[in-house]
PDB file of C-alpha atoms in Angstrom:
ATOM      1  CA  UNK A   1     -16.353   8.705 -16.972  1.00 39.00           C
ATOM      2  CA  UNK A   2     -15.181  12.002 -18.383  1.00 40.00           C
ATOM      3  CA  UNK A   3     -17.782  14.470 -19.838  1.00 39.00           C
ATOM      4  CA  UNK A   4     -17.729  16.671 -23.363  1.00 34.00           C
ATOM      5  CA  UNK A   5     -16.067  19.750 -20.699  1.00 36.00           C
ATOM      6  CA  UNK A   6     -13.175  17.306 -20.193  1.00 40.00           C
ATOM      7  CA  UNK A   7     -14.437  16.679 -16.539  1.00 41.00           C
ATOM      8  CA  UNK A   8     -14.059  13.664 -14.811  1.00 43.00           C
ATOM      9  CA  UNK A   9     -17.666  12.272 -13.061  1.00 43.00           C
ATOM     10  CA  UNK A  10     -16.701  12.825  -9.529  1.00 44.00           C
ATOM     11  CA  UNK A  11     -16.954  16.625 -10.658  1.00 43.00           C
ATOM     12  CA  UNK A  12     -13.404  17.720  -9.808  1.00 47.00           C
ATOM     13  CA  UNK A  13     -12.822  19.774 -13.222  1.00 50.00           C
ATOM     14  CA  UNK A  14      -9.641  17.666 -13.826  1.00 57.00           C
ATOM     15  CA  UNK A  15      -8.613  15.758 -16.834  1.00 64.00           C
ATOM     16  CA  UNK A  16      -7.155  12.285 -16.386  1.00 66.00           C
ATOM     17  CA  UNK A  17      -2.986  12.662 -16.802  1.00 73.00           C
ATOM     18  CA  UNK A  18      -1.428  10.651 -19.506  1.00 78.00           C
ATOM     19  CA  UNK A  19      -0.412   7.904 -17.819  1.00 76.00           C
ATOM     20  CA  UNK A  20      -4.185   6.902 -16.241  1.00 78.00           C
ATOM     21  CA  UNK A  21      -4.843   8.017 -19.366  1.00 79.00           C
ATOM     22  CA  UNK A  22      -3.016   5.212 -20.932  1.00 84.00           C
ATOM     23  CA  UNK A  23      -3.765   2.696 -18.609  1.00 85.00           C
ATOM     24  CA  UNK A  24      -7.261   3.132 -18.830  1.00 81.00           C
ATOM     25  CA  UNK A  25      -6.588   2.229 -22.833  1.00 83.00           C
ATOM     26  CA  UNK A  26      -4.983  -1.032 -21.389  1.00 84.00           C
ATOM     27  CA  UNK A  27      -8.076  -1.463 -19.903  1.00 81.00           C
ATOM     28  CA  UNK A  28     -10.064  -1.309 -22.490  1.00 80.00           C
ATOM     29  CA  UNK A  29     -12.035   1.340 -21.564  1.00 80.00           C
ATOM     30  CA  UNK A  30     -12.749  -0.445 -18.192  1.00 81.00           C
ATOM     31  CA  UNK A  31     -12.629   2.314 -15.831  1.00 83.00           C
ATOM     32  CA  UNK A  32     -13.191  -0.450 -12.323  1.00 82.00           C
ATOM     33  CA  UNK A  33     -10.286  -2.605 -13.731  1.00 85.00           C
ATOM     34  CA  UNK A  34      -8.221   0.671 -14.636  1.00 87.00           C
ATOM     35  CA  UNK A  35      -8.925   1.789 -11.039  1.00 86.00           C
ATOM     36  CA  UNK A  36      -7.711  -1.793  -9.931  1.00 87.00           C
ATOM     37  CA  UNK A  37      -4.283  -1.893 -11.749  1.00 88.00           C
ATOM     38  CA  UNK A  38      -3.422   1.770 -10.348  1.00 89.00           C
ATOM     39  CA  UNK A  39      -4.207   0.781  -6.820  1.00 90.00           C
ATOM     40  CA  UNK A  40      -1.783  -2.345  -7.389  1.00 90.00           C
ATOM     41  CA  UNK A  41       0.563   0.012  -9.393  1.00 91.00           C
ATOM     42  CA  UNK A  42       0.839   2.555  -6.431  1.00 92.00           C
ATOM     43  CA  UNK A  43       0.521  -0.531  -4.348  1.00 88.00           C
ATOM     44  CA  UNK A  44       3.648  -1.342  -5.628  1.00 90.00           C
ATOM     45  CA  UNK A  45       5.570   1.257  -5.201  1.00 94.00           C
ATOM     46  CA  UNK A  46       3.992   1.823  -1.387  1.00 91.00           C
ATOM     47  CA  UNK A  47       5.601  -1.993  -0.595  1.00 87.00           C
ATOM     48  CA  UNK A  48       8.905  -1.011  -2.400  1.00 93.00           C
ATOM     49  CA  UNK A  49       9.269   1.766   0.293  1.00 96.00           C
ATOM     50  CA  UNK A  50       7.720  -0.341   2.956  1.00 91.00           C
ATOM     51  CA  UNK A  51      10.006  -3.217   1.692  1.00 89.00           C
ATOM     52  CA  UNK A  52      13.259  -0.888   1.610  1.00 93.00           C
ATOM     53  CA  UNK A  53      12.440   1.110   5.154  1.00 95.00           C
ATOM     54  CA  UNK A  54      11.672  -2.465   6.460  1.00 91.00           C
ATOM     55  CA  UNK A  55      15.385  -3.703   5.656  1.00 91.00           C
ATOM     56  CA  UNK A  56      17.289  -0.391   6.896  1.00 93.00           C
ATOM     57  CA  UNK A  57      15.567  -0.865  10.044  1.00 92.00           C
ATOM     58  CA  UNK A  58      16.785  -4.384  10.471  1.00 89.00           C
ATOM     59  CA  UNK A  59      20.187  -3.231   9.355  1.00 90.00           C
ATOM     60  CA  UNK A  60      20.451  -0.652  12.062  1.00 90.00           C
ATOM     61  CA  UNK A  61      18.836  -3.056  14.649  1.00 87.00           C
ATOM     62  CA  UNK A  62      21.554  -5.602  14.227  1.00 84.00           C
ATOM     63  CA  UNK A  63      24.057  -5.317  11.447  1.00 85.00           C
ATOM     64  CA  UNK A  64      26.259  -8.090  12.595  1.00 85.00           C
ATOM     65  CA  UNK A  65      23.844 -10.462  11.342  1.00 86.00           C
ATOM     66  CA  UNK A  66      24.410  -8.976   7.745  1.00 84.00           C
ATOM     67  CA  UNK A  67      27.786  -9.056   5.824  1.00 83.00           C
ATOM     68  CA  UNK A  68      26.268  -6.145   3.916  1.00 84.00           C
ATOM     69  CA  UNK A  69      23.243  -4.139   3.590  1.00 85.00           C
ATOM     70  CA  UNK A  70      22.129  -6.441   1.179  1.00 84.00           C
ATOM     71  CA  UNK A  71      22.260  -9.799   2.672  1.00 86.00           C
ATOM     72  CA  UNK A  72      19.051  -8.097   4.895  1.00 85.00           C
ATOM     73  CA  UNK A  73      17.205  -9.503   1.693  1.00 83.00           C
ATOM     74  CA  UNK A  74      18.784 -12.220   1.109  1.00 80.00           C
ATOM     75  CA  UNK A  75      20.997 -14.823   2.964  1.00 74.00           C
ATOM     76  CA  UNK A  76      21.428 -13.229   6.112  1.00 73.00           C
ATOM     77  CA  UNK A  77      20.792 -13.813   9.734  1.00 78.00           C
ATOM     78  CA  UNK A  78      17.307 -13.985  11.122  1.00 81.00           C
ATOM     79  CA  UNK A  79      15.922 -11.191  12.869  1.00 81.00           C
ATOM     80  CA  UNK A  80      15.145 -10.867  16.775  1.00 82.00           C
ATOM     81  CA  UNK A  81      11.362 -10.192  17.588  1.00 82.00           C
ATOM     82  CA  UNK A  82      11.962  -6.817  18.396  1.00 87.00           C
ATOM     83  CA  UNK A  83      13.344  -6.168  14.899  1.00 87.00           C
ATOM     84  CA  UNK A  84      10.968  -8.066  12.999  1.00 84.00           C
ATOM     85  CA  UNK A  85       8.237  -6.001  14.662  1.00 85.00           C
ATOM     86  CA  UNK A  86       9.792  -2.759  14.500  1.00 91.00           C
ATOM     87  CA  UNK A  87      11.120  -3.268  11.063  1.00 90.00           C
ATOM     88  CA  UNK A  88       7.554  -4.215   9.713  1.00 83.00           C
ATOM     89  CA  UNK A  89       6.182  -1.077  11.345  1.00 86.00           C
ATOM     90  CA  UNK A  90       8.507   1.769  10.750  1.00 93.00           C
ATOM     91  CA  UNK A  91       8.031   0.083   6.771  1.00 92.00           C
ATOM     92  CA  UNK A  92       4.728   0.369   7.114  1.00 84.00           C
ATOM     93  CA  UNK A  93       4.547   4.048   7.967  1.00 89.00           C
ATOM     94  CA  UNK A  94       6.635   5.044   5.234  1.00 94.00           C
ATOM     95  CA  UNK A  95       4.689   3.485   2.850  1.00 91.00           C
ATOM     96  CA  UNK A  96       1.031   4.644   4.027  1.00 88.00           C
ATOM     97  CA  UNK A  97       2.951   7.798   3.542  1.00 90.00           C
ATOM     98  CA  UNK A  98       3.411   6.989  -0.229  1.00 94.00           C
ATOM     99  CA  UNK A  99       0.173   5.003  -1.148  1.00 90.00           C
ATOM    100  CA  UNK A 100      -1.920   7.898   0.863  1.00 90.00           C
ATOM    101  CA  UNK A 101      -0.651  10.612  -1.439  1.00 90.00           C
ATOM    102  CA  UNK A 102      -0.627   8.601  -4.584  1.00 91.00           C
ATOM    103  CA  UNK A 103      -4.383   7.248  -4.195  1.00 88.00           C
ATOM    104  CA  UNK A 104      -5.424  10.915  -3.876  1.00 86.00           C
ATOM    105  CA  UNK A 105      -3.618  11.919  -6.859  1.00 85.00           C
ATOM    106  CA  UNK A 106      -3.198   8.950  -9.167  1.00 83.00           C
ATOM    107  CA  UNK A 107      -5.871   6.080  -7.886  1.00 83.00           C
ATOM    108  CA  UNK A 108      -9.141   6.570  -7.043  1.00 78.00           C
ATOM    109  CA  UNK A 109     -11.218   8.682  -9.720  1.00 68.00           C
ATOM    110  CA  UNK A 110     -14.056   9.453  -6.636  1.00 71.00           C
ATOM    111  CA  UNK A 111     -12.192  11.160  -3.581  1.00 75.00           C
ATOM    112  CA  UNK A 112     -14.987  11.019  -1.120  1.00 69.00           C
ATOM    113  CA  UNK A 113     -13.868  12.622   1.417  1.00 68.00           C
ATOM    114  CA  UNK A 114      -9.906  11.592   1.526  1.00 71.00           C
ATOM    115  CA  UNK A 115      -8.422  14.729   1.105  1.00 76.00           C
ATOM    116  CA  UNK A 116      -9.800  16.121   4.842  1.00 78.00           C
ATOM    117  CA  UNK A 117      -8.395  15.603   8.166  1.00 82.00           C
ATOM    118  CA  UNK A 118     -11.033  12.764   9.120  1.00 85.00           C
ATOM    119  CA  UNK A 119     -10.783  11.957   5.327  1.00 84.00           C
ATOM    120  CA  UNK A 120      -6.830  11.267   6.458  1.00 85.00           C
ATOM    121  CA  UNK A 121      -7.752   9.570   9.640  1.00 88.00           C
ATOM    122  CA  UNK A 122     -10.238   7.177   8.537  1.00 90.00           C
ATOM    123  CA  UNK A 123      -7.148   6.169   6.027  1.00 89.00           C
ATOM    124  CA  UNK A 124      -5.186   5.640   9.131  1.00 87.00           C
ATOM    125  CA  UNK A 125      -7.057   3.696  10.637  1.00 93.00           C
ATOM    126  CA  UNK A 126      -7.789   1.392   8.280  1.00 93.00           C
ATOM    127  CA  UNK A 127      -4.263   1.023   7.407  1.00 89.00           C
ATOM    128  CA  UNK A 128      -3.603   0.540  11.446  1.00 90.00           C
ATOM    129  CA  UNK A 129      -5.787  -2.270  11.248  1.00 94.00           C
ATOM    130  CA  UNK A 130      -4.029  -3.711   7.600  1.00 90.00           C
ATOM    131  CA  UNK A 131      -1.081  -3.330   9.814  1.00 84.00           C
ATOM    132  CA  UNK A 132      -2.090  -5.241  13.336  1.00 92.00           C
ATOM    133  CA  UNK A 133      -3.318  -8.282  10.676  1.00 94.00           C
ATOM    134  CA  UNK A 134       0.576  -7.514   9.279  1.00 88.00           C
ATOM    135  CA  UNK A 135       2.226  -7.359  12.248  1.00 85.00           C
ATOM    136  CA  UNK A 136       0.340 -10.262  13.922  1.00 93.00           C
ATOM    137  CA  UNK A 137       1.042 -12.850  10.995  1.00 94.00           C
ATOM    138  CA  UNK A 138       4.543 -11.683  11.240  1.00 90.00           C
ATOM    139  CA  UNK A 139       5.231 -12.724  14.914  1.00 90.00           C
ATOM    140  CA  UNK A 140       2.744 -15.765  14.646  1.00 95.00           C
ATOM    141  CA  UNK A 141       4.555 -17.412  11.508  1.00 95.00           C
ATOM    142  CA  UNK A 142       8.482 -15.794  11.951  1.00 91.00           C
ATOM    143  CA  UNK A 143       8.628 -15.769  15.505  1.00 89.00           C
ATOM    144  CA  UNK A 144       6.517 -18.608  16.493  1.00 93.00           C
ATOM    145  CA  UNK A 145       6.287 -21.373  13.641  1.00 94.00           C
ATOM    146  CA  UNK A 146       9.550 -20.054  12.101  1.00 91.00           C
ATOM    147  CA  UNK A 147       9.274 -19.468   8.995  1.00 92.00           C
ATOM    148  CA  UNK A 148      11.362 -17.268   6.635  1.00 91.00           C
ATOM    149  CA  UNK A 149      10.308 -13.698   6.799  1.00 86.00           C
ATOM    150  CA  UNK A 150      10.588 -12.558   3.050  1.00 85.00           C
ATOM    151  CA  UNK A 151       7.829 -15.140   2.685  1.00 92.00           C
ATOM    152  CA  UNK A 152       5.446 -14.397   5.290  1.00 93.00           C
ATOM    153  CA  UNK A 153       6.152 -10.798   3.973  1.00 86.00           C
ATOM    154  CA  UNK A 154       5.511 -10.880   0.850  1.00 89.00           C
ATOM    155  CA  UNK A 155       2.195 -13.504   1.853  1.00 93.00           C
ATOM    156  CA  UNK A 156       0.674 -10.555   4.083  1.00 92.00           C
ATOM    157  CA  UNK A 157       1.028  -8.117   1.798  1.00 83.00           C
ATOM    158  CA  UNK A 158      -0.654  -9.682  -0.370  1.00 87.00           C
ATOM    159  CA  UNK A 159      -3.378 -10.319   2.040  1.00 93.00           C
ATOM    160  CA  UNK A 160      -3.322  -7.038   3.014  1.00 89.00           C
ATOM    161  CA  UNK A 161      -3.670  -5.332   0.013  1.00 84.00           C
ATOM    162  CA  UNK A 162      -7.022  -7.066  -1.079  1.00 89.00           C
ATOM    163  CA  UNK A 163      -8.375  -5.776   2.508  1.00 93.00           C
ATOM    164  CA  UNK A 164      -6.747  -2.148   2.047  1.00 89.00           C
ATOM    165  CA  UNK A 165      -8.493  -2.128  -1.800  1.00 89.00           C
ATOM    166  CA  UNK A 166     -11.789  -3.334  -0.543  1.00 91.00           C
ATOM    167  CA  UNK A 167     -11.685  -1.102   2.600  1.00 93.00           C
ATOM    168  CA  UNK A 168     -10.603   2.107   0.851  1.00 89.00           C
ATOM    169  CA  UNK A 169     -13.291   2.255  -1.843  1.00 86.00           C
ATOM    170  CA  UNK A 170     -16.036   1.324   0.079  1.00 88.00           C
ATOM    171  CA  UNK A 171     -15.500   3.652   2.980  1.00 89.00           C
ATOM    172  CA  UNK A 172     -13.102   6.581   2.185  1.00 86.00           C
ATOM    173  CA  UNK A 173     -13.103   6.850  -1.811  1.00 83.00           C
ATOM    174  CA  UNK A 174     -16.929   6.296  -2.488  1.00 79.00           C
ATOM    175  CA  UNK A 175     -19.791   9.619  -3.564  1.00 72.00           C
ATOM    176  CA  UNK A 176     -21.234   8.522  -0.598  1.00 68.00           C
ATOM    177  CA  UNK A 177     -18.685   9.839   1.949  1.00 51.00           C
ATOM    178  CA  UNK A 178     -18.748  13.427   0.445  1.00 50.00           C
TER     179      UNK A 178
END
């Protein structure tokens, strides 16, 4: 909650920018459910990289099985084991990149204790297990059952992300942790 001095509560001496600004007015005032749809905002974006770093690696691992660059999305050849692994992991870095930036800046109003080195690590961590639960539902329902990978995907991400949210504000961006 901001203060008369234009300080946030967490005590950092920063005014909200316009856009949480604004979403916090979609919110209706609802600072948890403002919190919420920036997470899934820079959530977002973090997949889009993931997503995009995901499909140039299973270009480059095998480009005969795509006409074009494109068809990686859509309509072209399914992926070896190696790539599908490889692919979801080299996304996934790239994007922890992106969403651990952004939820310093942009997400969570507390910042605990995110912006040091164990702050970083802990983040890591949690995101290496986010990943394992990933990678593992990649290769058990691609690789073994056989099912399309844009949908098992898009299904652990989803998955994922609830575990990343919960994860992230109770252990890293709590008062708690400072």
């Amino acid at each position: 909650m901001e203060t008369e001095e234009g300080k946030t509560q967490s005590g950092e001496g920063r005014r909200p920018n316009f856009l949480s600004r604004l979403i916090l007015k979609i919110c209706f005032g609802n600072r948890a459910l403002a919190e919420i749809l920036r997470f899934l905002i820079v959530g977002t974006l973090a997949t889009l990289v993931d997503f995009v770093v995901a499909g140039v690696t299973l270009y480059i691992f095998d480009p005969s099985l795509y006409p074009n660059f494109f068809n990686v999305f859509y309509g072209g050849g399914e992926a070896t084991v190696a790539a599908s692994c490889v692919s979801t992991g080299v996304g996934f870095v790239f994007g922890l990149f992106v969403n651990y930036l952004l939820s310093i800046i942009f997400v969570f109003d507390e910042k605990g204790n995110s912006k040091t080195g164990k702050g970083f690590v802990v983040f890591a961590l949690l995101s290496a297990v986010g990943l394992f639960i990933h990678v593992f539902g990649m290769w058990l329902f691609v690789d073994i059952v056989g099912w399309n990978y844009w949908i098992i995907k898009i299904m652990f991400t989803a998955i994922v992300l609830v575990y990343n949210y919960v994860t992230r504000k109770l252990i890293i961006f709590n008062k708690k942790q400072r």
